[in-house]
Coordinates of C-alpha atoms and ligand atoms in Angstrom, one line a residue:
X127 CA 3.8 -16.5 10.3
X128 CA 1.2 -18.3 8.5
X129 CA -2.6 -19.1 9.4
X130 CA -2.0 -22.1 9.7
X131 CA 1.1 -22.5 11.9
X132 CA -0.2 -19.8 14.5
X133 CA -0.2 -20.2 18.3
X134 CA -3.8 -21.6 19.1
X135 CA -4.8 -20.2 22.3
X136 CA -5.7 -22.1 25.2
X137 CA -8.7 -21.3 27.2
X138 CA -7.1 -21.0 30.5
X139 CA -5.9 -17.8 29.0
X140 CA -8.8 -16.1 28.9
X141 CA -10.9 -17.7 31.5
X142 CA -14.6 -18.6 31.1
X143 CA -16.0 -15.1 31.0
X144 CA -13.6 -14.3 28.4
X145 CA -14.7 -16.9 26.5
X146 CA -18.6 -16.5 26.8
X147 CA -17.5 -12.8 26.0
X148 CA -15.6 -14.0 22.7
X149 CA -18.4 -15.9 21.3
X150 CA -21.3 -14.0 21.8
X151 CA -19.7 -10.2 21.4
X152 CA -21.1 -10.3 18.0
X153 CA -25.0 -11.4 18.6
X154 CA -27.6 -9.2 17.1
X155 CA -31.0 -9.4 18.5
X156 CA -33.7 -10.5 15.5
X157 CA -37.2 -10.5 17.6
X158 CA -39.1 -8.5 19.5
X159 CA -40.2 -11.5 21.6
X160 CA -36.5 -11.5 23.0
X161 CA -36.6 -8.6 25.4
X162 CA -33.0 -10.0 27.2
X163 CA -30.3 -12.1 25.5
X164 CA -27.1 -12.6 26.9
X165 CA -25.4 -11.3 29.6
X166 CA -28.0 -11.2 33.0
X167 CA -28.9 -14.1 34.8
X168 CA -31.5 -15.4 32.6
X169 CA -32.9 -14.1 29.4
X170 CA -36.3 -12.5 28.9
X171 CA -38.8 -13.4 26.5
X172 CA -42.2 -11.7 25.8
X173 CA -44.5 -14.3 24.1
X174 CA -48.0 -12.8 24.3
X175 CA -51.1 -14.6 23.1
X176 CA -48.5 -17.1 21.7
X177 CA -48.2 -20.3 22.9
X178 CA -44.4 -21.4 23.4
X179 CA -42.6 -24.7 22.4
X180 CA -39.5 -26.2 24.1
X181 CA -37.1 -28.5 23.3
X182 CA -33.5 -29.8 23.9
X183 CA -31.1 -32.0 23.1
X184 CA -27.4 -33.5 24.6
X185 CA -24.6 -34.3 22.2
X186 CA -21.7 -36.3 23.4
X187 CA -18.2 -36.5 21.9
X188 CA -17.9 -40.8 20.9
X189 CA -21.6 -41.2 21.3
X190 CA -23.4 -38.4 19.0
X191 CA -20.5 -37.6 16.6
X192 CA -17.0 -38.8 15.8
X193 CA -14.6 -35.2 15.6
X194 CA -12.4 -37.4 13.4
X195 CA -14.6 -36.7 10.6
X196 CA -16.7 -34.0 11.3
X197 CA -15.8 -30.3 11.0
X198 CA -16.3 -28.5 14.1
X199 CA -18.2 -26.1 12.0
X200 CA -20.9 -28.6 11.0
X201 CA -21.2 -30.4 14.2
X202 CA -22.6 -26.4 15.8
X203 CA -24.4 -26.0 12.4
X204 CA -26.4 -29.6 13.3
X205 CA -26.6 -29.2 16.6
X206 CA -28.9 -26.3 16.0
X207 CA -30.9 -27.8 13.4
X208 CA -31.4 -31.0 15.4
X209 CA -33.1 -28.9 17.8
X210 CA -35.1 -26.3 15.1
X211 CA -36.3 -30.2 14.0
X212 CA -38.3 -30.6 16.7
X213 CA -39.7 -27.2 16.7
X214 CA -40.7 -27.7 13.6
X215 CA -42.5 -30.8 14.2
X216 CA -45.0 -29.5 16.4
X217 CA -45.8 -26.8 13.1
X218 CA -43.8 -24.2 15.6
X219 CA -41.6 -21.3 14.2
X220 CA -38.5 -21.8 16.6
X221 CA -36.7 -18.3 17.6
X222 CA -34.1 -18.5 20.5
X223 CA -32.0 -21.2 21.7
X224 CA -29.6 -21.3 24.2
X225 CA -26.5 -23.8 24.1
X226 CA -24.3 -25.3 26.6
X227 CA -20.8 -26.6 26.4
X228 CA -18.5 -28.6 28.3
X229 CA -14.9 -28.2 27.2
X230 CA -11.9 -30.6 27.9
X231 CA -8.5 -29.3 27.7
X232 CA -7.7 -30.6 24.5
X233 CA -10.1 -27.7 23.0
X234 CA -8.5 -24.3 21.8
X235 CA -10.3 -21.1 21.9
X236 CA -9.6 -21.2 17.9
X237 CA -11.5 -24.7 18.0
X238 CA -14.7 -23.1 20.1
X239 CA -14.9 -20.0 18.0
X240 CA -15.0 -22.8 14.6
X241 CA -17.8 -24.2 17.0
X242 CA -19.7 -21.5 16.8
X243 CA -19.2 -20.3 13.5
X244 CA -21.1 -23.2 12.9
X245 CA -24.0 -22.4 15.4
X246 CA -24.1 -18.4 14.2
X247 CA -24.3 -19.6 10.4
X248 CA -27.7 -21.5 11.7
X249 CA -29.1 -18.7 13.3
X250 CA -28.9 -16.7 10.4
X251 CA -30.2 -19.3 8.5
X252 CA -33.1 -20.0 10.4
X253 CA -33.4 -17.0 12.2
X254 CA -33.1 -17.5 15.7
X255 CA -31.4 -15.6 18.5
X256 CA -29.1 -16.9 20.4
X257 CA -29.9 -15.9 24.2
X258 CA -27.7 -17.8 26.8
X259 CA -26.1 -20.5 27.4
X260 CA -23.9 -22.1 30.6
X261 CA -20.0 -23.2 29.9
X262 CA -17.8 -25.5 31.8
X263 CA -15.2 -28.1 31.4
X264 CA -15.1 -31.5 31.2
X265 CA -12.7 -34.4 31.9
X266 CA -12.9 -35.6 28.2
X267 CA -14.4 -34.5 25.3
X268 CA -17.2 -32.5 24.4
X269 CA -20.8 -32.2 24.8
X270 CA -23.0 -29.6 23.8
X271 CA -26.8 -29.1 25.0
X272 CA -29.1 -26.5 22.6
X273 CA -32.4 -26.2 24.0
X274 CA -34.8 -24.1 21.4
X275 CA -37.8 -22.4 22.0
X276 CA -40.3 -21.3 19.3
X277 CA -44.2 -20.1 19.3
X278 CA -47.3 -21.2 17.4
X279 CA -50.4 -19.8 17.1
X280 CA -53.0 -21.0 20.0
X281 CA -54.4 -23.9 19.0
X282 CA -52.3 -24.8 16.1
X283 CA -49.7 -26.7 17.2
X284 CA -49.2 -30.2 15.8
X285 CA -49.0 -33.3 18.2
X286 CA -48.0 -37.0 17.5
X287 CA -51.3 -38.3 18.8
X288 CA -53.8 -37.0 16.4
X289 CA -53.8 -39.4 13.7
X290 CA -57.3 -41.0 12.5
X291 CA -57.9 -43.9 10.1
X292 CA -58.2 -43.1 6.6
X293 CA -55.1 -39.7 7.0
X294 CA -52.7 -40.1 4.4
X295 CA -49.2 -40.8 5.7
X296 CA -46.4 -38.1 4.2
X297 CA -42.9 -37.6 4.3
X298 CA -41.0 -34.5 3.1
X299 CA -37.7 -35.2 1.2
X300 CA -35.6 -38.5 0.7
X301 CA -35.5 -41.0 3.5
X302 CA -31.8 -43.2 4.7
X303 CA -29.3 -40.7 2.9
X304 CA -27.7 -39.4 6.0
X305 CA -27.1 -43.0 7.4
X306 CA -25.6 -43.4 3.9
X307 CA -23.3 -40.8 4.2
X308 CA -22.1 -42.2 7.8
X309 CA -21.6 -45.6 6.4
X310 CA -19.3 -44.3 4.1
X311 CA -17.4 -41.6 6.4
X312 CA -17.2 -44.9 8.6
X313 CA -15.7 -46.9 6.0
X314 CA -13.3 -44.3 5.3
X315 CA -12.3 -44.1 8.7
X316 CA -11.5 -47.4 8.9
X317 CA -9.2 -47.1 5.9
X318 CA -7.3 -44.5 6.5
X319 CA -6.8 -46.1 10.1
X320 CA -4.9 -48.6 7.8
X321 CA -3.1 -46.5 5.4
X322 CA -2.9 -42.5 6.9
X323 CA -1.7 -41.7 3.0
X324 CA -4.9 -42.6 1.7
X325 CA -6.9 -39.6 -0.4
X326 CA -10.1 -40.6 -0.8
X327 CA -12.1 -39.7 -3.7
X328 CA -15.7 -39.0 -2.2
X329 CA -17.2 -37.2 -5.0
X330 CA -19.3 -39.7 -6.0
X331 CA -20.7 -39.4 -2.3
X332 CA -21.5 -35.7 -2.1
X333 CA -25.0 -35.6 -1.7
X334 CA -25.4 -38.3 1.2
X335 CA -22.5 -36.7 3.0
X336 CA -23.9 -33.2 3.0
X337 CA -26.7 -34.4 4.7
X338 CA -24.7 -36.9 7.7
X339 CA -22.9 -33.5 8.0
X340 CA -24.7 -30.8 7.0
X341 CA -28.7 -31.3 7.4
X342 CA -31.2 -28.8 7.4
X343 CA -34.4 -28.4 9.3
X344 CA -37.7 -28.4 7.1
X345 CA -38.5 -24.8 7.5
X346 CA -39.6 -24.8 4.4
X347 CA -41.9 -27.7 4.6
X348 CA -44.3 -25.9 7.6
X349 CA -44.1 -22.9 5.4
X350 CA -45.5 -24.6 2.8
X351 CA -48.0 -26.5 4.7
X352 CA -49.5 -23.5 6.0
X353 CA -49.7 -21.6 2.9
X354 CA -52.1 -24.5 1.5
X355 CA -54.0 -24.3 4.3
X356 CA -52.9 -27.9 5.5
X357 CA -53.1 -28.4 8.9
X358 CA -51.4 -32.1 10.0
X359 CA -53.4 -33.8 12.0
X360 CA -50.1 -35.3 13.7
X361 CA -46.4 -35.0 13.0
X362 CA -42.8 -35.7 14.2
X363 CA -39.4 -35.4 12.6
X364 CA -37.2 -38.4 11.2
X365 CA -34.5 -38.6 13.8
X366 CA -34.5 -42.5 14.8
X367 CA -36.0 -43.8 11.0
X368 CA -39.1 -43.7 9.9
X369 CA -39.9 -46.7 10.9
X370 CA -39.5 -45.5 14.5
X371 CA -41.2 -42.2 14.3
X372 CA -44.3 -44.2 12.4
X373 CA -44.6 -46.3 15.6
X374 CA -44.5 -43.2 17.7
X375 CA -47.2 -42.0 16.1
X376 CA -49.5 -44.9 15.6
X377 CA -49.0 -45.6 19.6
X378 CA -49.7 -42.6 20.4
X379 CA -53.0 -41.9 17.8
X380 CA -54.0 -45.9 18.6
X381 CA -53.7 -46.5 15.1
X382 CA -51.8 -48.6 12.8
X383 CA -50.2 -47.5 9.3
X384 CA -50.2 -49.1 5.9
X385 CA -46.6 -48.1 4.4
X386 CA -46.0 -48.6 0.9
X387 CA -42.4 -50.0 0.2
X388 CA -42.6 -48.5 -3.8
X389 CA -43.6 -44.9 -2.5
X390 CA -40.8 -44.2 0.2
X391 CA -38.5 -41.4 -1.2
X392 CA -35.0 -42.5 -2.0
X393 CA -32.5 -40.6 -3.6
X394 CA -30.1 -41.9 -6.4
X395 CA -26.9 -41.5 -4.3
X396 CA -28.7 -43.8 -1.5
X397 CA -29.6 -46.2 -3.8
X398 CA -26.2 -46.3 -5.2
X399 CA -24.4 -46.4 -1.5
X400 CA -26.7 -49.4 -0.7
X401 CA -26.0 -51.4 -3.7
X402 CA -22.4 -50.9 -3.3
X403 CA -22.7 -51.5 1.1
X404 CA -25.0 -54.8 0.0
X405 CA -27.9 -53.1 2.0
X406 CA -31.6 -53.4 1.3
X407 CA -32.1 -49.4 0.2
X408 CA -35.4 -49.8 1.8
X409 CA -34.1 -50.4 4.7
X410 CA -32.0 -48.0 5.1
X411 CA -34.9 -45.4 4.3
X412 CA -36.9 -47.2 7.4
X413 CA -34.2 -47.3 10.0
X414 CA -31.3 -44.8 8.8
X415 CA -32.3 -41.7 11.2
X416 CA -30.8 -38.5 11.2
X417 CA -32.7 -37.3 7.9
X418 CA -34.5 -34.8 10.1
X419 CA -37.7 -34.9 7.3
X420 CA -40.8 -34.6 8.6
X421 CA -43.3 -37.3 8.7
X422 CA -46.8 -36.4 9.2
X423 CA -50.3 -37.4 8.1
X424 CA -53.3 -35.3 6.5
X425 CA -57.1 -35.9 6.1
X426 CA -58.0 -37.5 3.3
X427 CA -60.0 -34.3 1.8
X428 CA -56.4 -32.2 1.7
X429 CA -54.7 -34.9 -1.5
X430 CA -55.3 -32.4 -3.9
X431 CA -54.0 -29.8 -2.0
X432 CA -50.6 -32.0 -0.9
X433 CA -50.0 -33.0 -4.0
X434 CA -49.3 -29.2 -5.1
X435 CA -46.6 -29.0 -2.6
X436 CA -43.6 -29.6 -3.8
X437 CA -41.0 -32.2 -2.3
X438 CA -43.6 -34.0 0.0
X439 CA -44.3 -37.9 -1.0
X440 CA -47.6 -39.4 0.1
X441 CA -46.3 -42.9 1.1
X442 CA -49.4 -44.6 2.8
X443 CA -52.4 -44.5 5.3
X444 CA -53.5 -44.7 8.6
X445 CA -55.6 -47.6 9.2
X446 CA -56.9 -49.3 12.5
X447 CA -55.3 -50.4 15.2
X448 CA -56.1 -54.2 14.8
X449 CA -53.8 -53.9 11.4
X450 CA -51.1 -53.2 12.7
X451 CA -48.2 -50.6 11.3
X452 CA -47.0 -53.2 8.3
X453 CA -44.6 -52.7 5.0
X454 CA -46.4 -53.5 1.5
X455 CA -44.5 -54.5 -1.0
X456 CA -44.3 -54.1 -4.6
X457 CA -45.6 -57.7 -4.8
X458 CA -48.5 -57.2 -2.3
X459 CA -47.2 -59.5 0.3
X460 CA -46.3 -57.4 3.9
X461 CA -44.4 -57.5 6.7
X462 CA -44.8 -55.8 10.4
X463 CA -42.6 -52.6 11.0
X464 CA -40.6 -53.1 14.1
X465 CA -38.3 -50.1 15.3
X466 CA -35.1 -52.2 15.0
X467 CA -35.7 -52.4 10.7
X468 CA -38.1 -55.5 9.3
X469 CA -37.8 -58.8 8.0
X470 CA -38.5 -60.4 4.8
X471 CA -42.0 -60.0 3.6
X472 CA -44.4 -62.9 4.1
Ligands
ADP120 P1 -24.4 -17.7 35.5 O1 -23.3 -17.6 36.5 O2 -25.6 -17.0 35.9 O3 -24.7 -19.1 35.1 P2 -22.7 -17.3 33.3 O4 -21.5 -16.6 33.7 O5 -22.6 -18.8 33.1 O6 -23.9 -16.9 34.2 O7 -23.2 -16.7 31.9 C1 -23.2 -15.3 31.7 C2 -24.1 -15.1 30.5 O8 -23.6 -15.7 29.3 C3 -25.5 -15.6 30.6 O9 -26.4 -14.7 29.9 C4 -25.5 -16.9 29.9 O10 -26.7 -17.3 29.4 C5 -24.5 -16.6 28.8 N1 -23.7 -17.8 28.4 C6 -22.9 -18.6 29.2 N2 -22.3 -19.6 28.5 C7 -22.8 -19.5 27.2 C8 -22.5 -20.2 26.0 N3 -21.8 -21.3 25.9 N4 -23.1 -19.7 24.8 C9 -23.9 -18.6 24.9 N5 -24.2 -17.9 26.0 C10 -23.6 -18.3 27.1
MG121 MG1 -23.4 -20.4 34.1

């Protein structure tokens, strides 16, 4: 018998112990902080002199992710790094989560275990133990909850509110390539709805689908930070769109934000997937979402030092609270941000 045409196994076989079993037989423990994983009542964690983040999020099958085109694989992969995001954003390291899973009978065990392949691939990656979790079904679908946990040093964690007039505004990365990416797998849906035969060529797409389907957390980014000595004076990840996450962080500092439309980083591919979508690129950079870059703002005295780190665009300024959060343009005219995406310039 081949792979492919095996008997997939049905949960009720093995029962929900069996199945917690099954996935987390194979965890090895990475810190010392995690004194009990799985298998007691709760874990145990030991976070001495540290101070602790934590942070969770709820996906929903049909409202968070379509399973017609994502690979069970990459939907635990993201789910993790959704949640590592956030730890990040605060300038935390993040080192255990815990995830939670409600099953409907259409699942297989083979279909969990793909599941968390994907969410035991970003472990690794980021380095993360996995310690818990809760399982149960549900009438329809799936939903899976990861809540992370991570530590920074006392005092050094990063909050949305600190923001002054005069930081520079930054951004890590390329900004509206992920919304690329699901504009296409959505238009590709829709035609093979039409014609089940068709084989789309998505080659051309590669980049902006990798990161709909496969993001990564900025790791990296507060790595670097740190070893030039940068400390943010506020940050937050790009989940909604930046111009979202700018407004966030403008209400909370009471500031407003001069945004420069030539500075905002835009890959090729994005540019390319707008023209061919008839989208303002731009816009899709300010209200795409799901980039999970990091937007944050420096003191003014640190340019020198940003500028050495790589893949980080400086992209405008904080300025008083009277001026608003606005868009320049190449042209000088500007526009107010809204969360919803902007108008014309005037
Ligand atoms: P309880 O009855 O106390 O909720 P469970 O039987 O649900 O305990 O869980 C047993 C152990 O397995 C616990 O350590 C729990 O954190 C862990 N666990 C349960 N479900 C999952 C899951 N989906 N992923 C990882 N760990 C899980
Ligand atoms: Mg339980």
């Amino acid at each position: 018998m081949t792979e492919a045409n095996k008997k997939l196994t049905q949960l009720k076989e093995l029962g929900e112990f069996g199945l917690i079993d099954r996935l987390t037989k194979d965890i090895k423990i990475k810190h010392a902080s995690t004194v009990k994983g799985v298998g007691d009542d709760a874990a145990v964690l030991d976070y001495t002199d540290k101070e602790l983040v934590v942070t969770t999020d709820l996906l929903v099958e049909g409202i968070h992710f379509d399973l017609t085109y994502t690979p069970l694989k990459h939907l635990g992969y993201k789910a993790v790094v959704v949640n590592l995001s956030d730890v990040y954003a605060m300038n935390a390291i993040p080192k255990q989560i815990t995830v939670s899973i409600a099953l409907s009978g259409k699942f297989s065990l083979e279909a969990v275990e793909l599941l968390y392949s994907g969410i035991h691939k970003a472990c690794e990656h980021y380095q993360v133990d996995l310690i818990g979790g809760d399982t149960t079904s549900s009438v329809t679908g799936l939903a899976i909850s990861i809540t992370a946990i991570g530590e920074v040093e006392k005092g050094q964690a990063v909050y949305r509110n600190g923001a002054n007039p005069g930081d520079l505004i930054c951004v890590s990365g390329d900004l509206g390539s992920a919304y690329a990416g699901l504009q296409i797998l959505n238009r590709e849906k829709a035609v093979y709805q039409v014609n089940p035969n068709s084989q789309p060529d998505m080659s051309a797409y590669d980049y902006v689908l990798e990161r709909q389907l496969k993001p990564e957390a900025r790791k990296d980014i507060v790595e670097a930070l740190k070893k030039a000595a940068i400390k943010p004076t506020s940050m937050i990840d790009v989940s909604d769109g930046l111009s979202s996450e700018i407004l966030h962080i403008c209400k909370q500092s009471n500031c407003g934000a001069k945004i420069m439309d030539a500075d905002l980083p835009i890959d090729a591919q994005t540019m390319h997937v707008a023209e061919e979508l008839n989208m303002d690129a731009s816009l899709l950079a300010l209200s795409g979402g799901e980039d999970y870059e990091l937007l944050f703002t420096i003191n003014p005295d640190d340019l020198t030092k940003i500028n050495l780190v790589e893949g980080v665009q400086v992209i405008g300024e904080i300025v008083p609270a009277d001026q608003e959060v606005r868009l320049y343009g190449k042209s000088g005219g500007s526009t107010a941000i809204t969360a919803q995406g902007w108008n014309a310039y005037s």
